[in-house]
mmCIF file of C-alpha atoms in Angstrom:
data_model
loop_
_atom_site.group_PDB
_atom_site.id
_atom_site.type_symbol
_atom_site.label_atom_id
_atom_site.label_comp_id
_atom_site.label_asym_id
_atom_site.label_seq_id
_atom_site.Cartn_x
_atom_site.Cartn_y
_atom_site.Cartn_z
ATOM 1 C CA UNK A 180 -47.944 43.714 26.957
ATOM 2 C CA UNK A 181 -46.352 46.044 24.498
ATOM 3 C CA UNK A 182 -46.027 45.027 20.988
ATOM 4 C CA UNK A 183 -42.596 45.374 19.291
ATOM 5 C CA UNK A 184 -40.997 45.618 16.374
ATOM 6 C CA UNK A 185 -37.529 44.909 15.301
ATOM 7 C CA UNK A 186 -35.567 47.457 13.351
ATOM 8 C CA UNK A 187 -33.149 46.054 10.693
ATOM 9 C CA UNK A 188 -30.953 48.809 9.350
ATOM 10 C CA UNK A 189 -28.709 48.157 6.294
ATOM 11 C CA UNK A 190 -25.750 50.068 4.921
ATOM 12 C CA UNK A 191 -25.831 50.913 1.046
ATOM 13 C CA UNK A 192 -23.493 53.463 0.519
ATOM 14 C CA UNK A 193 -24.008 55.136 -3.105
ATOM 15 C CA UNK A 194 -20.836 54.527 -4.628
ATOM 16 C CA UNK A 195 -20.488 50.932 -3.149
ATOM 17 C CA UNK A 196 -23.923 48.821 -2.940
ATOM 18 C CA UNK A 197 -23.720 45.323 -1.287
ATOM 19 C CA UNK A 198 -24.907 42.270 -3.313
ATOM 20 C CA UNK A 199 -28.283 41.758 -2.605
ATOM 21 C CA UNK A 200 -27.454 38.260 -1.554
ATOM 22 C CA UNK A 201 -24.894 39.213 1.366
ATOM 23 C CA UNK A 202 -27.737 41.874 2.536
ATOM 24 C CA UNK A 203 -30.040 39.204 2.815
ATOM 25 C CA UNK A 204 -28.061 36.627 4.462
ATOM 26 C CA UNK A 205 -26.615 39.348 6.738
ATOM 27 C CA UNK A 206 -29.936 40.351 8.142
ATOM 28 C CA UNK A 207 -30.805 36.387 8.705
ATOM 29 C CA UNK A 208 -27.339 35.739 10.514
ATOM 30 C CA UNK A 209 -28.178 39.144 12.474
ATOM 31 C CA UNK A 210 -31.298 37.957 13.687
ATOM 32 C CA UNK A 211 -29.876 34.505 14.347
ATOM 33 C CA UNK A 212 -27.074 36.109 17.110
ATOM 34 C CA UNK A 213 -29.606 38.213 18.662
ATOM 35 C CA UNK A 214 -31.473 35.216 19.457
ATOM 36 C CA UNK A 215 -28.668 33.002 20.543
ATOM 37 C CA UNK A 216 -27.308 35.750 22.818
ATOM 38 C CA UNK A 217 -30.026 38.400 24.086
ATOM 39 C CA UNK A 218 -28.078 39.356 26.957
ATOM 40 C CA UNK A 219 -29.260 42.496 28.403
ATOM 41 C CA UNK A 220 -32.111 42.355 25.779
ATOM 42 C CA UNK A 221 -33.818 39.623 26.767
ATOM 43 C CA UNK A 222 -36.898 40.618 27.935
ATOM 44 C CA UNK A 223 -37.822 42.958 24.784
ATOM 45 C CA UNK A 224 -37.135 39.945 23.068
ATOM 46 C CA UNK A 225 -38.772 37.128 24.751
ATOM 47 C CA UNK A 226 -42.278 39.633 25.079
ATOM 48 C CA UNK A 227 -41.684 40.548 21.029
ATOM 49 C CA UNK A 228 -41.523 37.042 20.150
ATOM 50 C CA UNK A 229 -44.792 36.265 22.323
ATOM 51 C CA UNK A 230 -46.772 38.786 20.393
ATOM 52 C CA UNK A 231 -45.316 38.591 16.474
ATOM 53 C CA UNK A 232 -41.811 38.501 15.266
ATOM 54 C CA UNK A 233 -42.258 41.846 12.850
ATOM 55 C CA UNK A 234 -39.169 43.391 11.373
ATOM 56 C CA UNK A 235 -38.529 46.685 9.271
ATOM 57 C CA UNK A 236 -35.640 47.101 7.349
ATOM 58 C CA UNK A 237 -34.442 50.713 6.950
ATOM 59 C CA UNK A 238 -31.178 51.799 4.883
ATOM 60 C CA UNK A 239 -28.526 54.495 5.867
ATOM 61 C CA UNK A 240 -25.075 55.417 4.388
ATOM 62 C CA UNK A 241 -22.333 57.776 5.909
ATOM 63 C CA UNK A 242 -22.928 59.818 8.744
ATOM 64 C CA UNK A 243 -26.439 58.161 8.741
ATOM 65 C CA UNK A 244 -24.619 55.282 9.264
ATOM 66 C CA UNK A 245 -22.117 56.182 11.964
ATOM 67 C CA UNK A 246 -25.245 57.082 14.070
ATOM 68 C CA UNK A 247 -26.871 53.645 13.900
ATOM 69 C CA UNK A 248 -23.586 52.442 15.406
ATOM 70 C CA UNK A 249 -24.002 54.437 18.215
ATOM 71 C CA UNK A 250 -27.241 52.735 19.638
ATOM 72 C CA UNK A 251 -27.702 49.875 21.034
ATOM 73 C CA UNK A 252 -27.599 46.611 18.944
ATOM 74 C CA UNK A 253 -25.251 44.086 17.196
ATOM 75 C CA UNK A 254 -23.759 44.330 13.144
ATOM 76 C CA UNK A 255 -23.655 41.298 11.154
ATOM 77 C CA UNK A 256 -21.330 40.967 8.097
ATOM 78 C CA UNK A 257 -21.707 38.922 5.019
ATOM 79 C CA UNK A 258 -19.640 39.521 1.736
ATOM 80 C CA UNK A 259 -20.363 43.368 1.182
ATOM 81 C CA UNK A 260 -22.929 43.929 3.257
ATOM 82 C CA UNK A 261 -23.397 45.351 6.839
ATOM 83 C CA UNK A 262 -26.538 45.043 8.815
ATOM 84 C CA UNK A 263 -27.433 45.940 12.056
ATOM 85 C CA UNK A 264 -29.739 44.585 14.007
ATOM 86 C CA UNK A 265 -31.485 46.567 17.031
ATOM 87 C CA UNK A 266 -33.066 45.216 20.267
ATOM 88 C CA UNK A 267 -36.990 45.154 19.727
ATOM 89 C CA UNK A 268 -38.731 48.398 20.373
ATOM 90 C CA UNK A 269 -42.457 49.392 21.036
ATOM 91 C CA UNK A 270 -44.612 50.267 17.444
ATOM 92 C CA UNK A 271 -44.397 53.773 18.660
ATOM 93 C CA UNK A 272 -41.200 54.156 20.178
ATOM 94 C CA UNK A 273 -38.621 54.388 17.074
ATOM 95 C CA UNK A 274 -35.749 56.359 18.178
ATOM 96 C CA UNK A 275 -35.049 59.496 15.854
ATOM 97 C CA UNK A 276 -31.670 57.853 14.814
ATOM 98 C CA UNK A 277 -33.473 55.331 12.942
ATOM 99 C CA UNK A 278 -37.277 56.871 12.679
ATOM 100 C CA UNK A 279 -35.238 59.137 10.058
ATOM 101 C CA UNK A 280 -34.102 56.639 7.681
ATOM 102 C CA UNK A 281 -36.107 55.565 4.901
ATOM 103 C CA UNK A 282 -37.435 52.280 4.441
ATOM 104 C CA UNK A 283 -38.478 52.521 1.056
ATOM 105 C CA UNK A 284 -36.387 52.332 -2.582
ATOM 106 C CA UNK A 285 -33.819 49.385 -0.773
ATOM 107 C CA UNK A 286 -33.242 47.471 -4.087
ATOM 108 C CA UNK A 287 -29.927 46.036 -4.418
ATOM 109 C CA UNK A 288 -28.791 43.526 -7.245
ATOM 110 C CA UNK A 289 -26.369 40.441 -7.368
ATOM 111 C CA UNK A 290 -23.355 40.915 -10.136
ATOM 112 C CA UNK A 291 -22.224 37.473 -9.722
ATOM 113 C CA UNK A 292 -23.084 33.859 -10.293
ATOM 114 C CA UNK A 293 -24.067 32.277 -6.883
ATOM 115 C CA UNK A 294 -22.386 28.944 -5.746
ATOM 116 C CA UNK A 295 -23.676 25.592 -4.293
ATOM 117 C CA UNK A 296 -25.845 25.972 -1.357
ATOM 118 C CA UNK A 297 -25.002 24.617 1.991
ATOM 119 C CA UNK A 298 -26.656 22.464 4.895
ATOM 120 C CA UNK A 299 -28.410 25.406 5.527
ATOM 121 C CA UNK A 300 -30.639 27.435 3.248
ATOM 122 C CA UNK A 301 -33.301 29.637 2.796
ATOM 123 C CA UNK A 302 -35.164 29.326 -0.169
ATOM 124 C CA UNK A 303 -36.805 32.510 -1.541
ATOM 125 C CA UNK A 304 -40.238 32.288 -3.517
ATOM 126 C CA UNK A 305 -39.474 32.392 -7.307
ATOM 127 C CA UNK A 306 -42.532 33.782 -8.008
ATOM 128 C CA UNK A 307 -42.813 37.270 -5.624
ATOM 129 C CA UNK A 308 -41.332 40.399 -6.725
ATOM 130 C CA UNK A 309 -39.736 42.074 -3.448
ATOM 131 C CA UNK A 310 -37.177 45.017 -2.547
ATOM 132 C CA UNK A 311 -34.238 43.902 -1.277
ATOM 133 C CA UNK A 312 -35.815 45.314 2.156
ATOM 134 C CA UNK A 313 -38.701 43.045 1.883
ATOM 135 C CA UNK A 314 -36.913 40.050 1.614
ATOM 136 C CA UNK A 315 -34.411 40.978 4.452
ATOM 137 C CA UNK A 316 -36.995 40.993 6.370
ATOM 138 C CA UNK A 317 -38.280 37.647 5.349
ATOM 139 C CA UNK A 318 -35.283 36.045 5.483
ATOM 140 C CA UNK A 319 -34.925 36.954 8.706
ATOM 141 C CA UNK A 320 -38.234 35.425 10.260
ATOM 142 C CA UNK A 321 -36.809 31.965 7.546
ATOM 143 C CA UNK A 322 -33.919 32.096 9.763
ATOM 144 C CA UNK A 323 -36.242 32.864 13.371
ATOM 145 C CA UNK A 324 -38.260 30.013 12.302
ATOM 146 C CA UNK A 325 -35.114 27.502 11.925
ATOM 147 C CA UNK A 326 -34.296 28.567 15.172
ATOM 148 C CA UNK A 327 -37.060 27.675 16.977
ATOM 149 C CA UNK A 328 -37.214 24.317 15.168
ATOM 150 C CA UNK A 329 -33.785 23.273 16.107
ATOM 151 C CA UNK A 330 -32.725 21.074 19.192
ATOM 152 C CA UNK A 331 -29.968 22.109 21.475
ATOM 153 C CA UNK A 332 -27.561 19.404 20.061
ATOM 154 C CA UNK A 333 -27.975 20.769 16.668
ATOM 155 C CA UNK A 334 -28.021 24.105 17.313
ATOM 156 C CA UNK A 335 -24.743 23.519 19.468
ATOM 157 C CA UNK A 336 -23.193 22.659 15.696
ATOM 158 C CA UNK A 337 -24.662 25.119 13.974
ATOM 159 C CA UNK A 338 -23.523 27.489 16.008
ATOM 160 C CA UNK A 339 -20.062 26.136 16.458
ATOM 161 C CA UNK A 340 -20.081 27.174 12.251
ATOM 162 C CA UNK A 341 -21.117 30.859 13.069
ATOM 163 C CA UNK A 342 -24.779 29.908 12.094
ATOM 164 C CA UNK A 343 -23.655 29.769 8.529
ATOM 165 C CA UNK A 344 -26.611 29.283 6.039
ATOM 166 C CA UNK A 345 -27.426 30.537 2.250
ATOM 167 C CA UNK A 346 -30.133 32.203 0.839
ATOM 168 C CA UNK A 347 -31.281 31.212 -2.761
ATOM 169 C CA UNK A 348 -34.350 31.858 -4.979
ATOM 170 C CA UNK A 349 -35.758 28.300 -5.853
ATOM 171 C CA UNK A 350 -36.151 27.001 -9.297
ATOM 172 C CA UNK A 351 -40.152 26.957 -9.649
ATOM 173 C CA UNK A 352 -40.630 23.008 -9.537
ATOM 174 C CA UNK A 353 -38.601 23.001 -6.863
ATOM 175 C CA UNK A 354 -40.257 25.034 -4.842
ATOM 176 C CA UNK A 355 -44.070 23.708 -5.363
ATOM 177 C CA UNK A 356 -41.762 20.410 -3.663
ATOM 178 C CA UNK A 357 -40.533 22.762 -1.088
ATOM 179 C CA UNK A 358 -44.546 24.304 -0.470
ATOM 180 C CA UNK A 359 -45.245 20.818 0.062
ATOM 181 C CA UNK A 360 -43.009 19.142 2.009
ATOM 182 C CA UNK A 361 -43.852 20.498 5.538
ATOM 183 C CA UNK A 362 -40.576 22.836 6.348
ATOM 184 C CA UNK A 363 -40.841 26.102 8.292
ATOM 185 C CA UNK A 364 -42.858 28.366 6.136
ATOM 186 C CA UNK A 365 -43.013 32.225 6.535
ATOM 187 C CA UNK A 366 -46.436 33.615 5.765
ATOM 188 C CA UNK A 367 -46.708 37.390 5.219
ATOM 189 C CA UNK A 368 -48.876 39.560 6.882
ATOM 190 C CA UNK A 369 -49.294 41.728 3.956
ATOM 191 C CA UNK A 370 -48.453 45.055 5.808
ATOM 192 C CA UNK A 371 -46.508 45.981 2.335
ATOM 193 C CA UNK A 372 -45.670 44.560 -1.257
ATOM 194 C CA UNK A 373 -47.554 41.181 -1.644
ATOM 195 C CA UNK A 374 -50.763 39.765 -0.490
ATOM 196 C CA UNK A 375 -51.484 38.450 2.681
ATOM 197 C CA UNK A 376 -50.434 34.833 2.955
ATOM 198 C CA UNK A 377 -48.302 34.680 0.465
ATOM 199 C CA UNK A 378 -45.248 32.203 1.548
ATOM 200 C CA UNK A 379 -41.883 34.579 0.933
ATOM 201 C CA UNK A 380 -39.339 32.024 2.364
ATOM 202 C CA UNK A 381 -38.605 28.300 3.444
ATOM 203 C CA UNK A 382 -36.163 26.987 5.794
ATOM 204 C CA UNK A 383 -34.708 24.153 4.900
ATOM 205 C CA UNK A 384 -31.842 22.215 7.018
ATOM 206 C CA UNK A 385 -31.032 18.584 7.514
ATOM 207 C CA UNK A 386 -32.589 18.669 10.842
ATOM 208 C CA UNK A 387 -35.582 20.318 9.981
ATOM 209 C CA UNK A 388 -36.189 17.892 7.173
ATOM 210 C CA UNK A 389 -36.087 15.153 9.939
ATOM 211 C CA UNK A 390 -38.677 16.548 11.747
ATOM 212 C CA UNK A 391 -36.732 19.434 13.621
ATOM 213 C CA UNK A 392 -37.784 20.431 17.236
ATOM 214 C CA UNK A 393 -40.707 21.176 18.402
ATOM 215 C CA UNK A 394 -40.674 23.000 22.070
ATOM 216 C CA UNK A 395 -43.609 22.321 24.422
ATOM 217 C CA UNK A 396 -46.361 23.754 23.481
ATOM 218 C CA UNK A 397 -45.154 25.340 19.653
ATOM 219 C CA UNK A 398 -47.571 24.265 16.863
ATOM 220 C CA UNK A 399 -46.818 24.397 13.124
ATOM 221 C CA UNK A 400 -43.715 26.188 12.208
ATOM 222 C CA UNK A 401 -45.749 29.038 10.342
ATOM 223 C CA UNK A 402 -45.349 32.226 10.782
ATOM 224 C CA UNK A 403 -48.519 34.307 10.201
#
């Protein structure tokens, strides 16, 4: 079995920046429509998910950019930002398109005040200092974790409302609550930035705070 990887590749173009906020939620809402639609990708998917659900978030601007469109794979839009999201491909098999692009130095900021949070909403660790990159990436397996926790009825509404969701930084007492309280967790591996183990992001949905869904033969919504 050949273990994957799947690319996340975001546009920051020099002069024009997305919030750090859209880039995030784009790369979580990315993820989200792979999922619910595979097609043609299904089997990279379904033997990627069996092994690890690791993501790498490069950045690319102008013609850069125009060349990421051309391979295979699906763009998500939030606010100002563009991601796209590739198929899963082998460790060792990054096409030159994207092998190219740097991963590092993707720090973005937010410029405005944030509003109420929805149903839906992943709630980023206070206390970790991550690239905008890093937290893409987390946000993403937040949003792969929901998914797996959700039963067909609800995920029938959610996605009737575009798989609309928020991602916020949680007030510190909040989120010792939100450490607590059982919700899909994502762990890190500690490949870069923080320590292994450190929890980066929660899902938390109405559903999930019921109990959520838990398929036949799926433990603890962790991600390790």
């Amino acid at each position: 079995m050949t273990q994957r990887v799947l690319p996340l590749v975001v546009r920051i173009e020099r002069a024009t920046p997305p919030e750090r906020v859209d880039a995030l939620e784009a790369a979580a809402r990315g993820v989200l429509a792979l999922l619910d639609e595979p097609g043609q990708w299904a089997e990279a998917v379904q033997e990627w998910e069996r092994i690890g659900i690791r993501k790498v978030v490069r950045r690319a601007r102008g013609a850069e950019w125009r060349r990421v469109l051309e391979l295979p794979g699906l763009t998500a839009t939030v606010g100002t930002a563009e991601v796209r999201v590739h198929p899963p491909i082998p460790l060792d098999g990054w096409p030159k398109e994207l092998s190219r692009l740097q991963v590092s130095g993707t720090d973005l900021e937010d410029h405005h005040a944030l509003g109420a949070a929805g149903d839906v909403v992943l709630w980023v660790n206070p206390g970790l200092d991550m690239s905008a990159g890093k937290a893409m990436a987390q946000c993403g397996h937040a949003a792969q974790l929901a998914w797996w926790g959700t039963g067909p009825e609800e995920r029938e509404a959610w996605r009737s409302e575009g798989f609309a969701l928020d991602v916020r930084t949680a007030a510190p007492d909040d989120w010792r609550e939100l450490v607590e309280s059982g919700l899909p967790a994502v762990r890190d591996a500690g490949f870069t930035e923080i320590e292994p183990g450190s929890v980066t992001v929660i899902a938390d949905t109405p559903w999930l705070r019921r109990g959520g869904f838990r398929p036949e033969g799926w433990g603890p919504l962790r991600h390790t």
